[in-house]
Amino acid sequence: MNEKQAIRAVFVDLDGTLLQGVDTVTPRTVAAFDKLRASGVTPVVATGRLAYEADFAMRAIEADGYMIAMNGLAVYDDYRTGHLLYEAYMSDKAVSFILERLMREKVFFQAYAGNRAYCQEDRAGLICSCGMDEEHVRFFSGTQKTVADLRAYLSAHRLKVNKFFVSVGDVSQIPFLRVALNAIEGVVTLSSGEHYIEVIPEGADKRRAVRAVREAMGLAPEEIMVIGDSENDLGMFDEAVTRVAMGNACDALKAKANYIAPSNQKDGVAWALETLLLGEQPSRFSGRIEILRAEEIEASLEFSTRQYLAGDLRLPQHLNFLLDKNVEIGISDYDHYHWEQAHYHTITSEYCYLLSGETKYIDLSDGTEYHFSAGDFYILRQDTPYVQKCREGCRLLFAKVPGLNDKVTIRMAEPLQQWCADWEAAWSPEQQAQQDALQQEE
């Protein structure tokens, strides 16, 4: 890829992306941004941090014009002058409910308001047991303002809250706490790390911020690159055609990415700029063609109905598959009638080519029945609930992208089990209604 002429702005996250640790921008990264600016490409920082907490990084890469802070809650069109394009706040009612809920939990949290992070005194000590590493503990302790009563302080100083940052030592508590916080009207939660929850106003995130900056710059989605690592970067990935996830990124972000860079600890951002925009990296060709011979594949299928050809697999295989961390490819081969438990995939999409025989599917989201024969090609998109049955002699080539074990099974009502048990059985709206009713009970 050579996007040197097409890309005119690069939006880059900080923690886990641009930075090594909490405050290090490497010389290699600085040099890459120097060359990028010289070629006419504008760097834009898009971070969950407060603006002043990101100041050193913006100075390092000279990204001092447009800037996105607090996950898109404060967006500057000129950071040098402090002029805001817009700022988003949560309602006083939502702030009150959030404080009430968080005070019930033994968690560390901060309120972000007026370009400052505030922490209540009786919560400040929890920073050492909330899952942060020592470097982040020092950083957050040094930048926050501690007050005796957070609710009273915000009210007395008439501060409008942009977001809450929460850090939880026991990660098993996080799903339940996010559900409780998401139930508060006007706010949503995001995650920027294993132990972290960020509570922000609904509708205000990095996606809205990137779109606002992109449009202010007069750029199309094809003219920007976005680079990130966390769940809170998912929104900005929807605003760009060129999307780079770090090697240390969450699986959901990697699934949306065009390119996977090395980790932040291995100068992944510098690699992305050098390789994708500056054309400086040497060819990555391995000079090796790896092979699975037909006789090996056929021999493996004598003992199994499914054989993976490529992937990064954990289960034992009859055949030594080709290692690939980005995709799973395999063959399903049935010499007898077969059906599979209803399920869906949360991250992957599956591409299927029917080599021989016949198969039927039901899309359980709307009850549509599909019948495929040899030569048909189709895609099972992520979050599509379905069930499949295969006739004797069915052979299917499939590819899962990315290669992840993200299957979630679905309970099957009696009519669905009856449909699976008989190739000739048809599916009806009445049967779909019974299956829907079962799902609603859960």
GROMACS .gro file of C-alpha atoms in nm:
model
  442
    1MET     CA    1   0.000   0.000   0.000
    2ASN     CA    2   0.115   0.355  -0.072
    3GLU     CA    3  -0.130   0.607   0.068
    4LYS     CA    4   0.122   0.895   0.055
    5GLN     CA    5  -0.090   1.102  -0.183
    6ALA     CA    6  -0.432   0.999  -0.050
    7ILE     CA    7  -0.398   1.040   0.326
    8ARG     CA    8  -0.400   1.401   0.447
    9ALA     CA    9  -0.454   1.354   0.823
   10VAL     CA   10  -0.362   1.086   1.078
   11PHE     CA   11  -0.574   1.055   1.395
   12VAL     CA   12  -0.378   0.874   1.665
   13ASP     CA   13  -0.471   0.756   2.014
   14LEU     CA   14  -0.218   0.795   2.298
   15ASP     CA   15  -0.226   0.529   2.573
   16GLY     CA   16  -0.150   0.186   2.433
   17THR     CA   17  -0.094   0.337   2.088
   18LEU     CA   18   0.143   0.633   2.042
   19LEU     CA   19   0.294   0.612   2.391
   20GLN     CA   20   0.527   0.364   2.552
   21GLY     CA   21   0.428   0.367   2.918
   22VAL     CA   22   0.242   0.681   3.022
   23ASP     CA   23   0.471   0.954   2.892
   24THR     CA   24   0.719   0.827   2.631
   25VAL     CA   25   0.714   0.913   2.261
   26THR     CA   26   1.010   0.736   2.102
   27PRO     CA   27   1.264   0.913   1.875
   28ARG     CA   28   1.164   0.683   1.589
   29THR     CA   29   0.802   0.792   1.621
   30VAL     CA   30   0.897   1.161   1.639
   31ALA     CA   31   1.111   1.123   1.325
   32ALA     CA   32   0.827   0.952   1.136
   33PHE     CA   33   0.584   1.233   1.221
   34ASP     CA   34   0.844   1.493   1.119
   35LYS     CA   35   0.862   1.335   0.772
   36LEU     CA   36   0.485   1.300   0.759
   37ARG     CA   37   0.423   1.669   0.829
   38ALA     CA   38   0.686   1.762   0.570
   39SER     CA   39   0.484   1.564   0.314
   40GLY     CA   40   0.171   1.766   0.399
   41VAL     CA   41  -0.005   1.521   0.633
   42THR     CA   42  -0.158   1.665   0.953
   43PRO     CA   43  -0.128   1.470   1.282
   44VAL     CA   44  -0.429   1.485   1.517
   45VAL     CA   45  -0.423   1.342   1.869
   46ALA     CA   46  -0.747   1.163   1.970
   47THR     CA   47  -0.721   1.058   2.335
   48GLY     CA   48  -0.927   0.981   2.641
   49ARG     CA   49  -0.701   1.208   2.845
   50LEU     CA   50  -0.760   1.566   2.941
   51ALA     CA   51  -0.597   1.810   2.702
   52TYR     CA   52  -0.324   1.921   2.941
   53GLU     CA   53  -0.238   1.557   3.019
   54ALA     CA   54  -0.172   1.504   2.648
   55ASP     CA   55   0.020   1.827   2.594
   56PHE     CA   56   0.369   1.670   2.602
   57ALA     CA   57   0.274   1.413   2.335
   58MET     CA   58   0.120   1.675   2.106
   59ARG     CA   59   0.434   1.886   2.135
   60ALA     CA   60   0.652   1.584   2.055
   61ILE     CA   61   0.477   1.520   1.721
   62GLU     CA   62   0.381   1.888   1.669
   63ALA     CA   63   0.009   1.812   1.662
   64ASP     CA   64  -0.090   2.153   1.799
   65GLY     CA   65  -0.385   2.242   1.577
   66TYR     CA   66  -0.689   2.015   1.584
   67MET     CA   67  -0.707   1.797   1.895
   68ILE     CA   68  -0.959   1.549   2.046
   69ALA     CA   69  -0.959   1.508   2.425
   70MET     CA   70  -1.163   1.304   2.673
   71ASN     CA   71  -1.273   1.052   2.409
   72GLY     CA   72  -1.431   1.327   2.199
   73LEU     CA   73  -1.594   1.531   2.474
   74ALA     CA   74  -1.364   1.828   2.412
   75VAL     CA   75  -1.262   1.897   2.052
   76TYR     CA   76  -1.023   2.180   1.966
   77ASP     CA   77  -0.986   2.339   1.626
   78ASP     CA   78  -0.679   2.527   1.752
   79TYR     CA   79  -0.515   2.378   2.060
   80ARG     CA   80  -0.251   2.655   2.061
   81THR     CA   81  -0.515   2.915   2.144
   82GLY     CA   82  -0.744   2.681   2.339
   83HIS     CA   83  -1.032   2.743   2.099
   84LEU     CA   84  -1.292   2.467   2.110
   85LEU     CA   85  -1.483   2.333   1.814
   86TYR     CA   86  -1.731   2.190   2.067
   87GLU     CA   87  -1.752   2.040   2.416
   88ALA     CA   88  -1.999   1.784   2.555
   89TYR     CA   89  -2.127   1.745   2.912
   90MET     CA   90  -2.356   1.510   3.099
   91SER     CA   91  -2.666   1.635   3.277
   92ASP     CA   92  -2.658   1.726   3.648
   93LYS     CA   93  -2.917   1.453   3.707
   94ALA     CA   94  -2.695   1.191   3.543
   95VAL     CA   95  -2.393   1.311   3.744
   96SER     CA   96  -2.592   1.273   4.065
   97PHE     CA   97  -2.701   0.917   3.978
   98ILE     CA   98  -2.346   0.819   3.874
   99LEU     CA   99  -2.196   0.951   4.197
  100GLU     CA  100  -2.460   0.772   4.401
  101ARG     CA  101  -2.387   0.443   4.221
  102LEU     CA  102  -2.008   0.467   4.235
  103MET     CA  103  -2.006   0.556   4.604
  104ARG     CA  104  -2.161   0.215   4.676
  105GLU     CA  105  -1.861   0.040   4.520
  106LYS     CA  106  -1.506   0.006   4.645
  107VAL     CA  107  -1.356   0.148   4.326
  108PHE     CA  108  -1.130   0.437   4.233
  109PHE     CA  109  -1.293   0.708   4.021
  110GLN     CA  110  -1.242   1.062   3.895
  111ALA     CA  111  -1.477   1.326   3.754
  112TYR     CA  112  -1.344   1.522   3.455
  113ALA     CA  113  -1.462   1.883   3.450
  114GLY     CA  114  -1.314   2.215   3.342
  115ASN     CA  115  -1.006   2.043   3.192
  116ARG     CA  116  -0.921   1.892   3.531
  117ALA     CA  117  -0.962   1.553   3.700
  118TYR     CA  118  -1.120   1.556   4.047
  119CYS     CA  119  -1.113   1.277   4.306
  120GLN     CA  120  -1.282   1.255   4.643
  121GLU     CA  121  -1.040   1.216   4.936
  122ASP     CA  122  -1.184   0.888   5.062
  123ARG     CA  123  -1.136   0.739   4.712
  124ALA     CA  124  -0.785   0.864   4.643
  125GLY     CA  125  -0.622   0.582   4.841
  126LEU     CA  126  -0.795   0.318   4.629
  127ILE     CA  127  -0.575   0.411   4.333
  128CYS     CA  128  -0.311   0.168   4.461
  129SER     CA  129  -0.549  -0.132   4.452
  130CYS     CA  130  -0.755  -0.057   4.142
  131GLY     CA  131  -0.557  -0.252   3.883
  132MET     CA  132  -0.326   0.025   3.761
  133ASP     CA  133   0.045  -0.035   3.720
  134GLU     CA  134   0.283   0.179   3.927
  135GLU     CA  135   0.359   0.414   3.639
  136HIS     CA  136  -0.007   0.498   3.585
  137VAL     CA  137  -0.064   0.533   3.961
  138ARG     CA  138   0.207   0.797   3.975
  139PHE     CA  139   0.069   0.975   3.669
  140PHE     CA  140  -0.296   0.987   3.781
  141SER     CA  141  -0.201   1.081   4.138
  142GLY     CA  142   0.010   1.367   4.012
  143THR     CA  143  -0.248   1.519   3.777
  144GLN     CA  144  -0.572   1.493   3.978
  145LYS     CA  145  -0.710   1.743   4.230
  146THR     CA  146  -0.835   1.584   4.553
  147VAL     CA  147  -1.139   1.736   4.726
  148ALA     CA  148  -1.318   1.648   5.050
  149ASP     CA  149  -1.667   1.610   4.900
  150LEU     CA  150  -1.680   1.571   4.523
  151ARG     CA  151  -2.054   1.632   4.486
  152ALA     CA  152  -2.039   1.951   4.696
  153TYR     CA  153  -1.727   2.076   4.518
  154LEU     CA  154  -1.876   2.034   4.171
  155SER     CA  155  -2.192   2.214   4.280
  156ALA     CA  156  -2.014   2.499   4.461
  157HIS     CA  157  -1.788   2.571   4.163
  158ARG     CA  158  -2.065   2.517   3.907
  159LEU     CA  159  -1.854   2.267   3.720
  160LYS     CA  160  -2.011   2.074   3.432
  161VAL     CA  161  -1.885   1.715   3.419
  162ASN     CA  162  -1.763   1.578   3.087
  163LYS     CA  163  -1.699   1.221   3.198
  164PHE     CA  164  -1.615   0.984   3.482
  165PHE     CA  165  -1.310   0.759   3.480
  166VAL     CA  166  -1.340   0.442   3.691
  167SER     CA  167  -1.071   0.184   3.768
  168VAL     CA  168  -1.170  -0.152   3.919
  169GLY     CA  169  -0.926  -0.395   4.077
  170ASP     CA  170  -1.151  -0.701   4.044
  171VAL     CA  171  -1.235  -0.719   3.673
  172SER     CA  172  -1.521  -0.963   3.741
  173GLN     CA  173  -1.717  -0.666   3.882
  174ILE     CA  174  -1.688  -0.465   3.561
  175PRO     CA  175  -1.971  -0.620   3.353
  176PHE     CA  176  -2.223  -0.572   3.636
  177LEU     CA  177  -2.109  -0.216   3.707
  178ARG     CA  178  -2.127  -0.125   3.338
  179VAL     CA  179  -2.483  -0.257   3.318
  180ALA     CA  180  -2.582  -0.041   3.616
  181LEU     CA  181  -2.413   0.270   3.475
  182ASN     CA  182  -2.552   0.216   3.124
  183ALA     CA  183  -2.901   0.214   3.275
  184ILE     CA  184  -2.860   0.581   3.373
  185GLU     CA  185  -3.037   0.802   3.121
  186GLY     CA  186  -2.815   1.005   2.891
  187VAL     CA  187  -2.484   0.824   2.942
  188VAL     CA  188  -2.297   0.523   2.801
  189THR     CA  189  -1.984   0.337   2.911
  190LEU     CA  190  -1.665   0.257   2.722
  191SER     CA  191  -1.351   0.064   2.810
  192SER     CA  192  -0.997   0.191   2.750
  193GLY     CA  193  -0.825  -0.094   2.936
  194GLU     CA  194  -0.884  -0.418   3.120
  195HIS     CA  195  -0.957  -0.248   3.455
  196TYR     CA  196  -1.111   0.076   3.324
  197ILE     CA  197  -1.462   0.208   3.266
  198GLU     CA  198  -1.529   0.551   3.116
  199VAL     CA  199  -1.875   0.702   3.154
  200ILE     CA  200  -1.955   0.964   2.889
  201PRO     CA  201  -2.259   1.151   2.755
  202GLU     CA  202  -2.460   0.949   2.507
  203GLY     CA  203  -2.383   1.041   2.146
  204ALA     CA  204  -2.050   1.207   2.224
  205ASP     CA  205  -1.750   0.988   2.145
  206LYS     CA  206  -1.447   0.965   1.920
  207ARG     CA  207  -1.662   0.888   1.617
  208ARG     CA  208  -1.849   1.216   1.643
  209ALA     CA  209  -1.525   1.400   1.719
  210VAL     CA  210  -1.330   1.255   1.425
  211ARG     CA  211  -1.620   1.333   1.194
  212ALA     CA  212  -1.635   1.693   1.319
  213VAL     CA  213  -1.261   1.747   1.271
  214ARG     CA  214  -1.258   1.569   0.935
  215GLU     CA  215  -1.542   1.784   0.805
  216ALA     CA  216  -1.385   2.101   0.945
  217MET     CA  217  -1.069   2.012   0.751
  218GLY     CA  218  -1.273   1.943   0.438
  219LEU     CA  219  -1.159   1.580   0.419
  220ALA     CA  220  -1.336   1.263   0.307
  221PRO     CA  221  -1.310   0.931   0.498
  222GLU     CA  222  -1.068   0.812   0.228
  223GLU     CA  223  -0.829   1.094   0.319
  224ILE     CA  224  -0.771   1.008   0.685
  225MET     CA  225  -0.596   0.729   0.875
  226VAL     CA  226  -0.695   0.632   1.230
  227ILE     CA  227  -0.471   0.437   1.471
  228GLY     CA  228  -0.587   0.293   1.805
  229ASP     CA  229  -0.589   0.001   2.046
  230SER     CA  230  -0.901   0.002   2.268
  231GLU     CA  231  -1.279  -0.026   2.272
  232ASN     CA  232  -1.302   0.352   2.298
  233ASP     CA  233  -1.141   0.372   1.951
  234LEU     CA  234  -1.414   0.167   1.780
  235GLY     CA  235  -1.615   0.477   1.695
  236MET     CA  236  -1.335   0.657   1.513
  237PHE     CA  237  -1.269   0.341   1.310
  238ASP     CA  238  -1.616   0.391   1.160
  239GLU     CA  239  -1.510   0.731   1.023
  240ALA     CA  240  -1.207   0.627   0.816
  241VAL     CA  241  -1.128   0.397   0.526
  242THR     CA  242  -0.770   0.333   0.645
  243ARG     CA  243  -0.781   0.181   0.995
  244VAL     CA  244  -0.475   0.059   1.186
  245ALA     CA  245  -0.504  -0.145   1.506
  246MET     CA  246  -0.204  -0.197   1.729
  247GLY     CA  247  -0.070  -0.547   1.789
  248ASN     CA  248  -0.182  -0.506   2.151
  249ALA     CA  249  -0.532  -0.390   2.048
  250CYS     CA  250  -0.855  -0.555   2.164
  251ASP     CA  251  -1.000  -0.818   1.930
  252ALA     CA  252  -1.304  -0.606   1.839
  253LEU     CA  253  -1.080  -0.325   1.710
  254LYS     CA  254  -0.858  -0.566   1.517
  255ALA     CA  255  -1.170  -0.702   1.352
  256LYS     CA  256  -1.245  -0.353   1.212
  257ALA     CA  257  -0.888  -0.279   1.105
  258ASN     CA  258  -0.735  -0.292   0.757
  259TYR     CA  259  -0.388  -0.326   0.904
  260ILE     CA  260  -0.240  -0.466   1.226
  261ALA     CA  261   0.074  -0.283   1.341
  262PRO     CA  262   0.328  -0.408   1.595
  263SER     CA  263   0.247  -0.325   1.957
  264ASN     CA  264   0.302   0.017   2.112
  265GLN     CA  265   0.607  -0.126   2.289
  266LYS     CA  266   0.755  -0.212   1.947
  267ASP     CA  267   0.699   0.131   1.784
  268GLY     CA  268   0.382   0.020   1.607
  269VAL     CA  269   0.274   0.376   1.518
  270ALA     CA  270   0.614   0.450   1.364
  271TRP     CA  271   0.588   0.124   1.168
  272ALA     CA  272   0.243   0.221   1.036
  273LEU     CA  273   0.361   0.563   0.920
  274GLU     CA  274   0.684   0.432   0.767
  275THR     CA  275   0.527   0.133   0.597
  276LEU     CA  276   0.185   0.260   0.490
  277LEU     CA  277   0.251   0.629   0.423
  278LEU     CA  278   0.623   0.694   0.381
  279GLY     CA  279   0.716   0.376   0.195
  280GLU     CA  280   1.038   0.337   0.394
  281GLN     CA  281   1.019  -0.019   0.516
  282PRO     CA  282   1.178  -0.297   0.309
  283SER     CA  283   0.963  -0.570   0.160
  284ARG     CA  284   0.818  -0.812   0.415
  285PHE     CA  285   0.809  -1.108   0.172
  286SER     CA  286   0.914  -1.425   0.350
  287GLY     CA  287   1.036  -1.600   0.037
  288ARG     CA  288   0.850  -1.917   0.140
  289ILE     CA  289   0.545  -2.094   0.002
  290GLU     CA  290   0.387  -2.334   0.251
  291ILE     CA  291   0.189  -2.629   0.123
  292LEU     CA  292  -0.073  -2.880   0.230
  293ARG     CA  293  -0.097  -3.154  -0.034
  294ALA     CA  294  -0.432  -3.290  -0.151
  295GLU     CA  295  -0.358  -3.642  -0.026
  296GLU     CA  296  -0.282  -3.510   0.323
  297ILE     CA  297  -0.609  -3.316   0.334
  298GLU     CA  298  -0.814  -3.611   0.211
  299ALA     CA  299  -0.648  -3.846   0.458
  300SER     CA  300  -0.732  -3.616   0.749
  301LEU     CA  301  -1.098  -3.600   0.646
  302GLU     CA  302  -1.126  -3.978   0.673
  303PHE     CA  303  -1.121  -3.936   1.051
  304SER     CA  304  -1.299  -3.604   1.098
  305THR     CA  305  -1.590  -3.405   0.956
  306ARG     CA  306  -1.387  -3.086   0.985
  307GLN     CA  307  -1.025  -3.007   0.910
  308TYR     CA  308  -0.864  -2.667   0.951
  309LEU     CA  309  -0.611  -2.573   0.684
  310ALA     CA  310  -0.488  -2.243   0.831
  311GLY     CA  311  -0.526  -2.055   1.157
  312ASP     CA  312  -0.388  -2.010   1.507
  313LEU     CA  313  -0.563  -2.306   1.662
  314ARG     CA  314  -0.564  -2.454   2.011
  315LEU     CA  315  -0.751  -2.780   1.944
  316PRO     CA  316  -0.557  -3.085   1.818
  317GLN     CA  317  -0.586  -3.144   1.443
  318HIS     CA  318  -0.536  -3.456   1.229
  319LEU     CA  319  -0.338  -3.244   0.986
  320ASN     CA  320  -0.063  -2.993   1.066
  321PHE     CA  321  -0.238  -2.673   0.962
  322LEU     CA  322  -0.055  -2.363   0.836
  323LEU     CA  323  -0.013  -2.109   1.116
  324ASP     CA  324  -0.195  -1.779   1.056
  325LYS     CA  325  -0.302  -1.542   1.334
  326ASN     CA  326  -0.545  -1.341   1.118
  327VAL     CA  327  -0.776  -1.599   0.958
  328GLU     CA  328  -0.908  -1.953   0.998
  329ILE     CA  329  -0.964  -2.161   0.683
  330GLY     CA  330  -1.095  -2.514   0.676
  331ILE     CA  331  -1.314  -2.778   0.515
  332SER     CA  332  -1.630  -2.931   0.657
  333ASP     CA  333  -1.702  -3.270   0.498
  334TYR     CA  334  -2.007  -3.480   0.586
  335ASP     CA  335  -2.058  -3.838   0.468
  336HIS     CA  336  -2.376  -3.849   0.676
  337TYR     CA  337  -2.664  -3.614   0.758
  338HIS     CA  338  -2.549  -3.347   1.002
  339TRP     CA  339  -2.681  -3.041   1.184
  340GLU     CA  340  -2.507  -2.789   1.408
  341GLN     CA  341  -2.617  -2.619   1.731
  342ALA     CA  342  -2.769  -2.274   1.673
  343HIS     CA  343  -2.517  -1.998   1.741
  344TYR     CA  344  -2.371  -1.664   1.635
  345HIS     CA  345  -2.026  -1.502   1.627
  346THR     CA  346  -1.961  -1.177   1.813
  347ILE     CA  347  -1.656  -1.063   1.615
  348THR     CA  348  -1.585  -1.287   1.317
  349SER     CA  349  -1.755  -1.313   0.980
  350GLU     CA  350  -1.752  -1.648   0.799
  351TYR     CA  351  -1.713  -1.684   0.421
  352CYS     CA  352  -1.839  -2.010   0.275
  353TYR     CA  353  -1.807  -2.181  -0.065
  354LEU     CA  354  -2.008  -2.500  -0.116
  355LEU     CA  355  -1.781  -2.747  -0.297
  356SER     CA  356  -2.046  -3.020  -0.325
  357GLY     CA  357  -2.382  -3.128  -0.188
  358GLU     CA  358  -2.650  -2.916  -0.022
  359THR     CA  359  -2.697  -2.721   0.302
  360LYS     CA  360  -2.980  -2.520   0.458
  361TYR     CA  361  -2.972  -2.232   0.706
  362ILE     CA  362  -3.222  -2.032   0.908
  363ASP     CA  363  -3.137  -1.672   0.996
  364LEU     CA  364  -3.294  -1.668   1.342
  365SER     CA  365  -3.311  -1.289   1.351
  366ASP     CA  366  -3.597  -1.285   1.098
  367GLY     CA  367  -3.681  -1.652   1.030
  368THR     CA  368  -3.560  -1.656   0.668
  369GLU     CA  369  -3.465  -2.002   0.538
  370TYR     CA  370  -3.181  -2.037   0.285
  371HIS     CA  371  -3.098  -2.336   0.063
  372PHE     CA  372  -2.748  -2.357  -0.092
  373SER     CA  373  -2.608  -2.600  -0.350
  374ALA     CA  374  -2.265  -2.674  -0.500
  375GLY     CA  375  -2.100  -2.360  -0.636
  376ASP     CA  376  -2.285  -2.115  -0.409
  377PHE     CA  377  -2.081  -1.862  -0.210
  378TYR     CA  378  -2.220  -1.672   0.091
  379ILE     CA  379  -2.118  -1.474   0.397
  380LEU     CA  380  -2.237  -1.520   0.755
  381ARG     CA  381  -2.183  -1.176   0.905
  382GLN     CA  382  -2.093  -1.125   1.271
  383ASP     CA  383  -2.393  -1.111   1.508
  384THR     CA  384  -2.607  -1.319   1.269
  385PRO     CA  385  -2.786  -1.589   1.474
  386TYR     CA  386  -2.831  -1.902   1.265
  387VAL     CA  387  -2.871  -2.278   1.256
  388GLN     CA  388  -2.749  -2.509   0.979
  389LYS     CA  389  -2.821  -2.859   0.855
  390CYS     CA  390  -2.623  -3.048   0.588
  391ARG     CA  391  -2.721  -3.330   0.359
  392GLU     CA  392  -2.500  -3.640   0.315
  393GLY     CA  393  -2.220  -3.555   0.072
  394CYS     CA  394  -2.202  -3.187   0.171
  395ARG     CA  395  -1.847  -3.045   0.152
  396LEU     CA  396  -1.790  -2.683   0.247
  397LEU     CA  397  -1.482  -2.459   0.230
  398PHE     CA  398  -1.497  -2.186   0.495
  399ALA     CA  399  -1.286  -1.891   0.611
  400LYS     CA  400  -1.335  -1.705   0.940
  401VAL     CA  401  -1.203  -1.351   0.962
  402PRO     CA  402  -1.049  -1.280   1.205
  403GLY     CA  403  -0.951  -1.624   1.328
  404LEU     CA  404  -1.107  -1.624   1.674
  405ASN     CA  405  -1.310  -1.860   1.888
  406ASP     CA  406  -1.603  -1.623   1.950
  407LYS     CA  407  -1.897  -1.861   1.909
  408VAL     CA  408  -2.200  -1.805   2.135
  409THR     CA  409  -2.455  -2.088   2.135
  410ILE     CA  410  -2.833  -2.032   2.132
  411ARG     CA  411  -3.097  -2.242   2.307
  412MET     CA  412  -3.318  -2.426   2.061
  413ALA     CA  413  -3.694  -2.457   2.104
  414GLU     CA  414  -3.857  -2.790   2.011
  415PRO     CA  415  -3.970  -2.674   1.661
  416LEU     CA  416  -3.612  -2.576   1.578
  417GLN     CA  417  -3.483  -2.913   1.694
  418GLN     CA  418  -3.745  -3.081   1.474
  419TRP     CA  419  -3.633  -2.871   1.174
  420CYS     CA  420  -3.276  -2.982   1.234
  421ALA     CA  421  -3.367  -3.349   1.266
  422ASP     CA  422  -3.523  -3.378   0.918
  423TRP     CA  423  -3.372  -3.249   0.591
  424GLU     CA  424  -3.717  -3.214   0.436
  425ALA     CA  425  -3.868  -3.019   0.729
  426ALA     CA  426  -3.973  -2.665   0.643
  427TRP     CA  427  -3.965  -2.353   0.862
  428SER     CA  428  -4.272  -2.141   0.934
  429PRO     CA  429  -4.348  -1.805   1.099
  430GLU     CA  430  -4.524  -1.992   1.378
  431GLN     CA  431  -4.212  -2.194   1.453
  432GLN     CA  432  -4.003  -1.877   1.446
  433ALA     CA  433  -4.239  -1.718   1.699
  434GLN     CA  434  -4.182  -2.007   1.940
  435GLN     CA  435  -3.805  -1.973   1.902
  436ASP     CA  436  -3.830  -1.595   1.958
  437ALA     CA  437  -4.034  -1.654   2.274
  438LEU     CA  438  -3.765  -1.885   2.410
  439GLN     CA  439  -3.497  -1.620   2.355
  440GLN     CA  440  -3.705  -1.353   2.523
  441GLU     CA  441  -3.728  -1.568   2.836
  442GLU     CA  442  -3.350  -1.558   2.879
   0.00000   0.00000   0.00000
